[in-house]
C-alpha cells in the first residue's frame, strides 16, 4: 500500500495534494505555516514568503491558473499577491483539501531507508516530534526563499538587505539607494523605491532584454501563441520577438542601459513596464556592477566597475535565490550552484519515490507545470506509468542540462529554466511513454 508525504502547501504542494486526493491515493501534506499559498501569502508565518507589499505577478491570469479552477473573471490581467493567495484559498476549499493539510508542522528530515521507503520526521507547533514512514515523498518547498547574497571587497557601513526581506519603500524615503540585480525583483524594487528615495541606482553586471508587461495592448504571454513556442525554430522566434520589442520599446542604450550580449529568449525574462519611464524621469540611474566598498564617505561609498563612485545609504541585493531542501541530507540532494540532477526536473534518479514539484523556472507561470508534474507523479505512484532505467534517466538529465546550457546564458539562475509549452509537452509525452511501457509489461 503506497502512502505519500507532500512537503509544503504553496502553489505546488496544493496541486500535488489535490491530485492525490482526487485519485484516492493516501497522503499527508505538511505545511510549516498556518495557511496555504507559500510565497503568495504576504508575510507568511512560515517565513517562506519573499513577496513585497506591491507585488503583482508578471505572468497573466489566464496563463497561471490551474486548468480545472479558473481565476475569478473580475481579477485583473496581472493579479496582486493578495488576490493570488485568495485564489489558492478558494482552490483548497473547493476541492476539500484544507482538512487534508497538517499546518504549523515542519518537516525536519527525510531519510531514505534501505527497503526503499522514507522516514519523515516532523515537529508540530508545540514542539512535539513525530516520525512516519512513506513509500513516496513529494518535495514542494519552493525555490524562492533562501537569499543569494554576493560579497565584494571592503565593508559597507550603510543598511544592506536582500530583496527577499524588502517589503515596502517607506524606510528608504529621502535616502540614496542602490539596488543590485536586474531580474524582476531588482526592477520592481528599484522602480518602487525611486518614487520616495533621494537617488536610486540600479546596478547590473550585464544588460537584459527588458520586456514590457503589455505588447501591442496584450499581455505578453497571451500575444505569443502556444503554436509559435512549439513549432517555430528558436532563431525565428528570436527574430520575431526581438523585432517586435525593438519597434515597441526602442533601443536600450537610449535609456543608458547596456545592450545585452546575448539574444532575446536566452535569459529568464525581466519584465517591467515602469523602468524605462523612471530612467527617463531621472528617478533611476543605471550603473554597472559593484567593484568594492572603498570605506570613504563614512563607509558608504561604492566604487562601480566603470570607475564611478557614489555614496549610498542602503543597498538592496536583488541577486536571486539559492535552491535549498534543508530536510534532505546533502548526499541525497544538494543543489550546488543551483544545479539539480532530476529527471525532467521532477524524479530523483537514485531514490525511487522521491519527487520534486514546482522546481522549475519557466518563461511563463509555474502553476500549470506543477499541475502536469503532479499528474505524472500520481501516475508513477499508482503504478500506471513506468520510469526509464536509472541510466536512461541520467542520460536524459545530461541531455536536458546540455540543451539548457546551449540555450541560456551561464548563470546560477538558469539551472532549472524551461520553456513553458515544450516542457509541458515533454511531460505529457513521458507520461504516455511510461503508460505504454506499463501496459506492455502487464
Ligand atoms: N512580479 C513577478 O511576478 C516577479 C517575479 N519574480 C520571479 O522570482 C524569481 C526570482 O527573481 P529575482 O529575485 O529577480 O532573482 P533572479 O535570480 O531572477 O535575478 C537575479 C539578478 O541578480 C544578478 N546577480 C546575481 N548575482 C550577482 C552578483 N554577484 N553580482 C551582480 N549581479 C548579480 C543576476 O545576474 P545574472 O543574470 O548575471 O546571474 C540577475 O540579474 C524569478 O523567477 C522572477 O521571474 C521576481 C520578482 C517579481
Ligand atoms: C518576489 C518573488 C516573486 C516570485 C514570483 C514568481 C515565482 O513568479
Coordinates of C-alpha atoms and ligand atoms in Angstrom, one line a residue:
X1 CA 0.0 0.0 0.0
X2 CA 1.5 3.3 -1.0
X3 CA 1.4 6.4 1.2
X4 CA 2.7 9.7 0.0
X5 CA 4.1 12.6 2.0
X6 CA 3.7 16.1 0.4
X7 CA 6.0 18.7 1.8
X8 CA 4.7 22.3 1.5
X9 CA 1.3 23.8 0.8
X10 CA 2.3 26.6 -1.5
X11 CA 1.1 26.7 -5.1
X12 CA 2.9 23.4 -6.0
X13 CA 2.1 21.5 -2.8
X14 CA -1.6 22.1 -3.1
X15 CA -1.9 21.0 -6.6
X16 CA 0.1 17.8 -5.8
X17 CA -2.2 17.2 -2.7
X18 CA -5.3 17.8 -4.9
X19 CA -4.1 15.3 -7.4
X20 CA -3.6 12.6 -4.8
X21 CA -6.8 13.5 -3.1
X22 CA -9.0 13.1 -6.3
X23 CA -7.2 9.8 -7.2
X24 CA -7.8 8.4 -3.8
X25 CA -4.1 7.9 -3.1
X26 CA -3.4 8.1 0.7
X27 CA -1.3 11.1 1.5
X28 CA -0.3 13.5 4.2
X29 CA 0.6 17.1 3.5
X30 CA 2.7 19.1 5.9
X31 CA 3.0 22.9 5.9
X32 CA 5.2 24.9 8.1
X33 CA 2.9 27.9 8.2
X34 CA -0.7 28.2 9.3
X35 CA -2.1 28.7 5.8
X36 CA -1.7 27.7 2.1
X37 CA -0.1 29.8 -0.6
X38 CA 3.6 29.8 0.2
X39 CA 5.3 32.7 -1.4
X40 CA 2.0 34.3 -2.4
X41 CA 0.8 34.7 1.2
X42 CA 2.2 38.1 2.2
X43 CA 4.2 37.9 5.5
X44 CA 3.5 34.1 5.6
X45 CA 4.2 32.9 9.2
X46 CA 6.1 30.1 7.5
X47 CA 8.8 32.6 6.9
X48 CA 8.9 31.5 3.3
X49 CA 7.3 34.4 1.5
X50 CA 9.5 37.0 -0.2
X51 CA 6.5 38.9 -1.6
X52 CA 6.7 42.7 -1.2
X53 CA 3.6 44.7 -0.5
X54 CA 3.1 45.9 -4.0
X55 CA 3.8 42.6 -5.8
X56 CA 1.7 41.7 -8.8
X57 CA 2.6 38.6 -10.8
X58 CA 4.1 39.2 -14.2
X59 CA 2.5 36.3 -15.9
X60 CA -1.1 36.8 -16.9
X61 CA -4.1 35.4 -15.0
X62 CA -5.1 33.1 -17.9
X63 CA -1.7 31.6 -18.1
X64 CA -1.1 31.0 -14.4
X65 CA -4.5 29.5 -13.3
X66 CA -5.0 25.7 -12.7
X67 CA -6.8 24.1 -15.6
X68 CA -9.9 23.0 -13.7
X69 CA -10.2 26.1 -11.5
X70 CA -10.3 29.4 -13.4
X71 CA -9.3 32.6 -11.6
X72 CA -12.3 34.9 -10.9
X73 CA -13.3 36.9 -14.0
X74 CA -13.1 40.1 -12.2
X75 CA -9.4 39.6 -11.5
X76 CA -7.1 41.9 -13.4
X77 CA -4.7 40.6 -16.1
X78 CA -1.8 40.6 -13.6
X79 CA -3.3 39.9 -10.1
X80 CA -1.9 41.2 -6.8
X81 CA -0.4 38.8 -4.4
X82 CA -3.4 39.1 -2.1
X83 CA -5.7 38.0 -5.0
X84 CA -3.4 35.1 -5.8
X85 CA -3.4 34.0 -2.1
X86 CA -7.3 34.2 -2.1
X87 CA -7.4 32.1 -5.3
X88 CA -5.3 29.4 -3.6
X89 CA -7.6 29.5 -0.5
X90 CA -10.6 29.1 -2.8
X91 CA -8.9 26.2 -4.6
X92 CA -8.2 24.2 -1.4
X93 CA -11.7 24.8 -0.1
X94 CA -13.3 23.9 -3.4
X95 CA -11.5 20.6 -3.6
X96 CA -12.0 19.8 0.1
X97 CA -8.2 19.9 0.8
X98 CA -7.9 22.1 3.8
X99 CA -8.5 19.3 6.3
X100 CA -6.0 17.2 4.5
X101 CA -3.2 19.6 5.2
X102 CA -1.4 19.5 8.6
X103 CA -0.5 23.1 9.3
X104 CA 2.2 24.5 11.6
X105 CA 4.2 21.4 11.1
X106 CA 7.8 21.4 9.9
X107 CA 9.4 18.5 8.2
X108 CA 12.8 18.3 9.8
X109 CA 14.3 15.3 8.0
X110 CA 13.5 12.9 5.2
X111 CA 15.6 9.8 5.3
X112 CA 15.6 7.2 2.5
X113 CA 15.7 3.7 4.1
X114 CA 17.3 0.5 2.8
X115 CA 13.9 -1.0 2.0
X116 CA 13.1 1.8 -0.5
X117 CA 10.7 3.7 1.9
X118 CA 11.3 7.0 3.6
X119 CA 11.3 8.0 7.2
X120 CA 9.9 11.5 7.6
X121 CA 10.4 13.4 10.9
X122 CA 8.2 16.4 11.7
X123 CA 7.8 18.9 14.5
X124 CA 4.5 20.5 15.3
X125 CA 3.8 24.0 16.7
X126 CA 4.0 22.6 20.3
X127 CA 7.5 21.2 19.5
X128 CA 6.3 17.6 19.5
X129 CA 8.2 15.4 17.1
X130 CA 6.9 12.5 15.1
X131 CA 8.3 10.0 12.7
X132 CA 6.3 8.4 10.0
X133 CA 7.0 6.0 7.1
X134 CA 6.1 6.7 3.5
X135 CA 6.6 4.9 0.2
X136 CA 6.8 8.2 -1.7
X137 CA 7.8 11.8 -0.8
X138 CA 6.9 14.9 -2.9
X139 CA 9.1 17.9 -2.2
X140 CA 7.3 21.2 -2.8
X141 CA 9.1 23.6 -0.5
X142 CA 9.7 26.3 -3.1
X143 CA 12.8 27.8 -4.5
X144 CA 12.5 31.5 -3.9
X145 CA 13.2 31.8 -0.2
X146 CA 16.9 31.3 0.5
X147 CA 18.7 34.6 -0.4
X148 CA 21.8 34.6 -2.6
X149 CA 23.9 37.4 -1.3
X150 CA 27.2 38.3 -3.1
X151 CA 30.2 39.7 -1.4
X152 CA 32.5 42.5 -2.6
X153 CA 35.9 43.7 -1.2
X154 CA 35.6 46.2 1.6
X155 CA 32.9 46.8 4.2
X156 CA 29.7 48.7 3.7
X157 CA 28.5 50.7 6.7
X158 CA 25.0 51.5 5.5
X159 CA 21.9 49.4 5.5
X160 CA 22.1 46.2 3.4
X161 CA 19.3 43.7 2.9
X162 CA 18.3 41.1 0.4
X163 CA 15.3 41.6 -1.8
X164 CA 13.6 38.7 0.0
X165 CA 13.4 40.9 3.1
X166 CA 12.2 44.0 1.2
X167 CA 8.5 44.8 1.8
X168 CA 7.8 48.4 1.1
X169 CA 9.7 51.6 0.2
X170 CA 8.8 54.0 3.1
X171 CA 12.0 53.4 5.1
X172 CA 14.1 54.5 2.1
X173 CA 12.4 57.9 1.8
X174 CA 15.0 60.6 1.2
X175 CA 17.9 58.1 1.0
X176 CA 20.4 57.2 -1.7
X177 CA 19.6 53.6 -2.5
X178 CA 21.5 51.1 -4.6
X179 CA 19.6 48.1 -6.0
X180 CA 21.8 45.3 -7.4
X181 CA 20.5 42.9 -9.9
X182 CA 18.3 43.3 -13.0
X183 CA 15.9 40.5 -12.6
X184 CA 12.3 41.0 -11.9
X185 CA 12.8 41.8 -8.2
X186 CA 15.6 44.3 -8.9
X187 CA 13.5 46.2 -11.4
X188 CA 10.3 46.2 -9.3
X189 CA 12.1 47.3 -6.2
X190 CA 14.2 50.0 -7.9
X191 CA 11.1 51.5 -9.5
X192 CA 9.2 51.5 -6.3
X193 CA 12.0 52.9 -4.1
X194 CA 12.7 55.6 -6.7
X195 CA 9.4 57.2 -6.0
X196 CA 10.4 58.1 -2.5
X197 CA 14.2 58.0 -2.4
X198 CA 16.5 60.9 -3.0
X199 CA 18.5 58.9 -5.6
X200 CA 18.1 55.3 -6.8
X201 CA 20.8 53.4 -8.6
X202 CA 20.2 50.1 -10.4
X203 CA 23.4 48.2 -10.8
X204 CA 23.8 45.2 -13.1
X205 CA 26.6 43.0 -14.3
X206 CA 25.1 42.8 -17.8
X207 CA 22.3 44.1 -19.9
X208 CA 18.9 42.3 -20.3
X209 CA 16.2 42.5 -23.0
X210 CA 13.8 44.5 -20.8
X211 CA 10.2 43.4 -21.8
X212 CA 7.1 45.4 -21.1
X213 CA 4.1 43.7 -19.4
X214 CA 1.9 44.5 -22.5
X215 CA 3.0 44.5 -26.1
X216 CA 0.6 45.9 -28.7
X217 CA -2.1 46.1 -26.0
X218 CA -1.9 42.4 -25.0
X219 CA -0.3 40.7 -22.0
X220 CA 2.9 39.4 -23.4
X221 CA 2.2 35.7 -22.7
X222 CA -1.1 36.0 -24.5
X223 CA 0.5 37.6 -27.5
X224 CA 2.9 34.8 -28.2
X225 CA 0.8 31.8 -29.3
X226 CA 1.5 28.3 -28.0
X227 CA 1.9 27.2 -31.6
X228 CA 4.8 29.7 -32.0
X229 CA 6.5 28.4 -28.9
X230 CA 6.0 24.8 -30.0
X231 CA 6.8 24.9 -33.7
X232 CA 8.9 27.9 -34.8
X233 CA 12.6 27.4 -34.8
X234 CA 14.3 29.3 -31.9
X235 CA 16.1 31.7 -34.3
X236 CA 12.8 32.7 -36.0
X237 CA 11.1 33.2 -32.6
X238 CA 14.1 35.4 -31.6
X239 CA 13.8 37.4 -34.8
X240 CA 10.0 38.0 -34.4
X241 CA 10.1 38.7 -30.7
X242 CA 13.3 40.9 -31.0
X243 CA 11.8 42.9 -33.8
X244 CA 8.5 43.4 -32.1
X245 CA 10.4 44.6 -29.0
X246 CA 12.6 47.0 -30.8
X247 CA 9.6 48.5 -32.5
X248 CA 7.5 48.8 -29.4
X249 CA 10.3 49.8 -26.9
X250 CA 13.2 51.3 -28.8
X251 CA 16.9 50.7 -28.2
X252 CA 18.0 50.2 -24.6
X253 CA 21.1 52.4 -25.0
X254 CA 18.7 55.3 -25.4
X255 CA 17.9 54.7 -21.7
X256 CA 21.6 54.3 -20.7
X257 CA 21.0 50.5 -20.3
X258 CA 23.7 48.2 -21.6
X259 CA 22.7 46.3 -24.7
X260 CA 22.7 42.6 -23.8
X261 CA 25.5 40.4 -25.1
X262 CA 23.1 37.6 -25.7
X263 CA 20.0 37.2 -27.9
X264 CA 16.4 37.5 -26.6
X265 CA 15.0 34.3 -25.2
X266 CA 18.4 33.3 -23.9
X267 CA 17.7 34.6 -20.4
X268 CA 14.9 34.4 -17.9
X269 CA 12.7 37.4 -18.9
X270 CA 13.0 40.6 -17.0
X271 CA 9.5 42.2 -17.3
X272 CA 8.9 45.8 -16.4
X273 CA 6.7 48.5 -17.9
X274 CA 7.9 51.1 -15.4
X275 CA 11.7 51.0 -15.5
X276 CA 12.3 52.9 -18.8
X277 CA 9.9 55.7 -17.7
X278 CA 11.6 56.1 -14.4
X279 CA 15.0 56.2 -16.0
X280 CA 13.6 58.7 -18.4
X281 CA 12.3 60.7 -15.4
X282 CA 15.7 60.7 -13.9
X283 CA 14.5 58.8 -10.9
X284 CA 16.6 55.7 -11.6
X285 CA 20.2 55.8 -12.6
X286 CA 21.8 52.8 -14.3
X287 CA 25.2 51.5 -13.0
X288 CA 27.4 48.6 -13.8
X289 CA 28.3 46.0 -11.1
X290 CA 29.8 46.9 -7.7
X291 CA 33.6 46.6 -7.6
X292 CA 34.2 47.4 -4.0
X293 CA 33.2 49.4 -0.9
X294 CA 36.0 51.9 -0.6
X295 CA 35.5 52.9 3.0
X296 CA 35.1 56.6 2.1
X297 CA 32.0 58.7 2.9
X298 CA 31.7 57.2 6.4
X299 CA 32.0 53.7 4.9
X300 CA 29.1 54.3 2.4
X301 CA 31.0 54.8 -0.8
X302 CA 30.5 52.3 -3.6
X303 CA 33.0 52.0 -6.4
X304 CA 31.5 50.6 -9.6
X305 CA 33.3 48.6 -12.3
X306 CA 33.3 51.7 -14.6
X307 CA 35.3 53.6 -12.0
X308 CA 32.4 55.9 -10.9
X309 CA 31.7 56.2 -7.2
X310 CA 28.6 57.0 -5.2
X311 CA 27.8 57.3 -1.5
X312 CA 24.7 55.3 -0.7
X313 CA 22.7 54.8 2.4
X314 CA 21.2 51.4 1.6
X315 CA 21.8 48.5 -0.7
X316 CA 19.1 46.0 -1.8
X317 CA 20.7 42.8 -3.1
X318 CA 18.1 41.6 -5.7
X319 CA 20.6 38.9 -6.6
X320 CA 18.3 35.9 -6.6
X321 CA 17.8 32.8 -4.6
X322 CA 19.5 29.5 -3.8
X323 CA 17.7 26.2 -4.1
X324 CA 17.6 24.6 -0.7
X325 CA 16.0 21.5 0.6
X326 CA 17.0 21.5 4.3
X327 CA 15.4 18.3 5.2
X328 CA 17.3 16.2 2.8
X329 CA 20.9 15.2 3.6
X330 CA 23.5 16.5 1.0
X331 CA 24.3 13.0 -0.1
X332 CA 20.6 12.6 -1.1
X333 CA 20.0 16.0 -2.7
X334 CA 22.1 19.1 -3.0
X335 CA 21.8 21.9 -5.5
X336 CA 25.4 23.2 -5.7
X337 CA 25.4 26.5 -7.7
X338 CA 21.7 25.7 -8.1
X339 CA 22.5 22.6 -10.3
X340 CA 19.9 19.9 -9.8
X341 CA 20.0 16.3 -11.1
X342 CA 16.4 15.3 -11.5
X343 CA 14.8 13.6 -14.4
X344 CA 12.6 16.1 -16.2
X345 CA 13.3 18.3 -13.1
X346 CA 10.9 16.0 -11.1
X347 CA 12.2 12.5 -10.5
X348 CA 15.3 11.7 -8.3
X349 CA 17.1 9.1 -10.5
X350 CA 18.8 7.4 -7.5
X351 CA 15.9 7.3 -5.0
X352 CA 12.8 5.9 -6.4
X353 CA 9.8 7.5 -4.8
X354 CA 11.4 10.9 -4.3
X355 CA 9.8 13.6 -6.4
X356 CA 10.0 17.4 -6.7
X357 CA 7.1 19.6 -7.8
X358 CA 7.5 23.2 -9.0
X359 CA 11.3 23.1 -9.1
X360 CA 11.3 24.8 -12.5
X361 CA 11.6 28.3 -13.7
X362 CA 9.6 28.8 -16.9
X363 CA 9.2 31.5 -19.4
X364 CA 5.6 31.6 -18.2
X365 CA 4.0 30.5 -14.9
X366 CA 4.9 27.6 -12.7
X367 CA 1.4 26.6 -11.6
X368 CA 0.1 24.8 -14.8
X369 CA 3.5 23.0 -15.0
X370 CA 3.3 21.9 -11.3
X371 CA -0.2 20.6 -12.2
X372 CA 1.1 18.4 -15.0
X373 CA 4.0 17.3 -12.9
X374 CA 1.6 16.2 -10.2
X375 CA -0.4 14.1 -12.6
X376 CA 2.7 12.4 -13.8
X377 CA 3.9 11.7 -10.2
X378 CA 0.4 10.4 -9.3
X379 CA 0.6 8.0 -12.3
X380 CA 4.0 6.9 -11.1
X381 CA 2.8 6.3 -7.5
X382 CA -0.2 4.5 -8.7
X383 CA 1.9 2.2 -10.9
X384 CA 0.2 3.4 -14.1
X385 CA 3.3 4.7 -15.6
X386 CA 6.9 3.2 -15.7
X387 CA 10.1 5.2 -15.4
X388 CA 13.1 4.7 -17.7
X389 CA 16.0 2.9 -16.1
X390 CA 18.4 4.8 -13.9
X391 CA 21.0 5.0 -16.6
X392 CA 18.4 6.3 -19.1
X393 CA 17.3 8.9 -16.7
X394 CA 20.9 10.1 -16.1
X395 CA 21.4 10.3 -19.8
X396 CA 18.2 12.3 -20.1
X397 CA 19.3 14.6 -17.3
X398 CA 22.6 15.3 -19.0
X399 CA 20.9 15.9 -22.4
X400 CA 18.4 18.3 -20.9
X401 CA 21.1 20.2 -19.0
X402 CA 23.3 20.5 -22.1
X403 CA 20.3 21.8 -24.1
X404 CA 19.6 24.4 -21.3
X405 CA 23.3 25.3 -21.3
X406 CA 23.3 25.9 -25.0
X407 CA 20.1 27.9 -24.9
X408 CA 20.5 30.2 -21.8
X409 CA 23.4 32.4 -20.6
X410 CA 25.6 30.8 -18.0
X411 CA 24.1 31.8 -14.6
X412 CA 23.0 30.0 -11.4
X413 CA 19.6 31.5 -12.2
X414 CA 19.4 29.4 -15.4
X415 CA 19.7 25.9 -14.0
X416 CA 16.0 24.9 -13.8
X417 CA 14.9 27.0 -16.7
X418 CA 12.2 25.6 -19.0
X419 CA 10.2 26.8 -22.0
X420 CA 6.5 26.5 -20.9
X421 CA 4.9 24.6 -23.8
X422 CA 7.8 22.4 -24.9
X423 CA 8.3 21.4 -21.2
X424 CA 4.6 20.7 -20.8
X425 CA 4.6 18.6 -24.0
X426 CA 7.7 16.8 -22.8
X427 CA 6.0 15.8 -19.5
X428 CA 2.9 14.6 -21.4
X429 CA 5.0 12.6 -23.8
X430 CA 6.8 11.0 -20.9
X431 CA 3.5 10.1 -19.2
X432 CA 2.3 8.5 -22.4
X433 CA 5.6 6.6 -22.9
X434 CA 5.6 5.3 -19.3
X435 CA 1.9 4.3 -19.6
X436 CA 2.6 2.4 -22.8
X437 CA 5.5 0.6 -21.2
X438 CA 3.4 -0.3 -18.2
X439 CA 0.6 -1.6 -20.5
X440 CA 3.1 -3.7 -22.5
X441 CA 4.5 -5.3 -19.3
X442 CA 1.0 -6.1 -17.9
Ligands
LIG1 N1 6.2 40.2 -10.5 C1 6.7 39.0 -10.5 O1 6.0 38.1 -10.9 C2 8.0 38.7 -10.0 C3 8.6 37.5 -10.3 N2 9.8 37.2 -9.8 C4 10.4 35.9 -10.1 O2 11.1 35.5 -9.0 C5 12.3 34.8 -9.4 C6 13.5 35.4 -8.7 O3 13.7 36.7 -9.3 P1 14.8 37.7 -8.8 O4 14.7 37.9 -7.3 O5 14.8 38.9 -9.6 O6 16.2 36.9 -9.0 P2 16.9 36.5 -10.4 O7 17.8 35.3 -10.0 O8 15.9 36.3 -11.4 O9 17.8 37.7 -10.7 C7 19.0 38.0 -10.0 C8 19.7 39.1 -10.7 O10 20.9 39.4 -9.9 C9 22.0 39.3 -10.6 N3 23.1 38.8 -9.8 C10 23.2 37.6 -9.2 N4 24.4 37.6 -8.5 C11 25.1 38.7 -8.8 C12 26.3 39.2 -8.4 N5 27.2 38.5 -7.7 N6 26.7 40.4 -8.9 C13 25.9 41.1 -9.7 N7 24.6 40.7 -10.0 C14 24.3 39.5 -9.6 C15 21.7 38.3 -11.7 O11 22.6 38.5 -12.8 P3 23.0 37.2 -13.7 O12 21.8 37.1 -14.7 O13 24.3 37.6 -14.3 O14 23.1 36.0 -12.9 C16 20.3 38.8 -12.0 O15 20.3 40.0 -12.8 C17 12.3 34.8 -10.9 O16 11.7 33.6 -11.4 C18 11.4 36.0 -11.2 O17 10.8 36.0 -12.5 C19 10.5 38.1 -9.1 C20 10.0 39.4 -8.8 C21 8.7 39.8 -9.3
LIG2 C1 9.3 38.3 -5.2 C2 9.4 37.0 -5.9 C3 8.2 36.7 -6.6 C4 8.3 35.4 -7.3 C5 7.1 35.2 -8.2 C6 7.2 34.1 -9.2 C7 7.8 32.8 -8.8 O1 6.7 34.2 -10.2

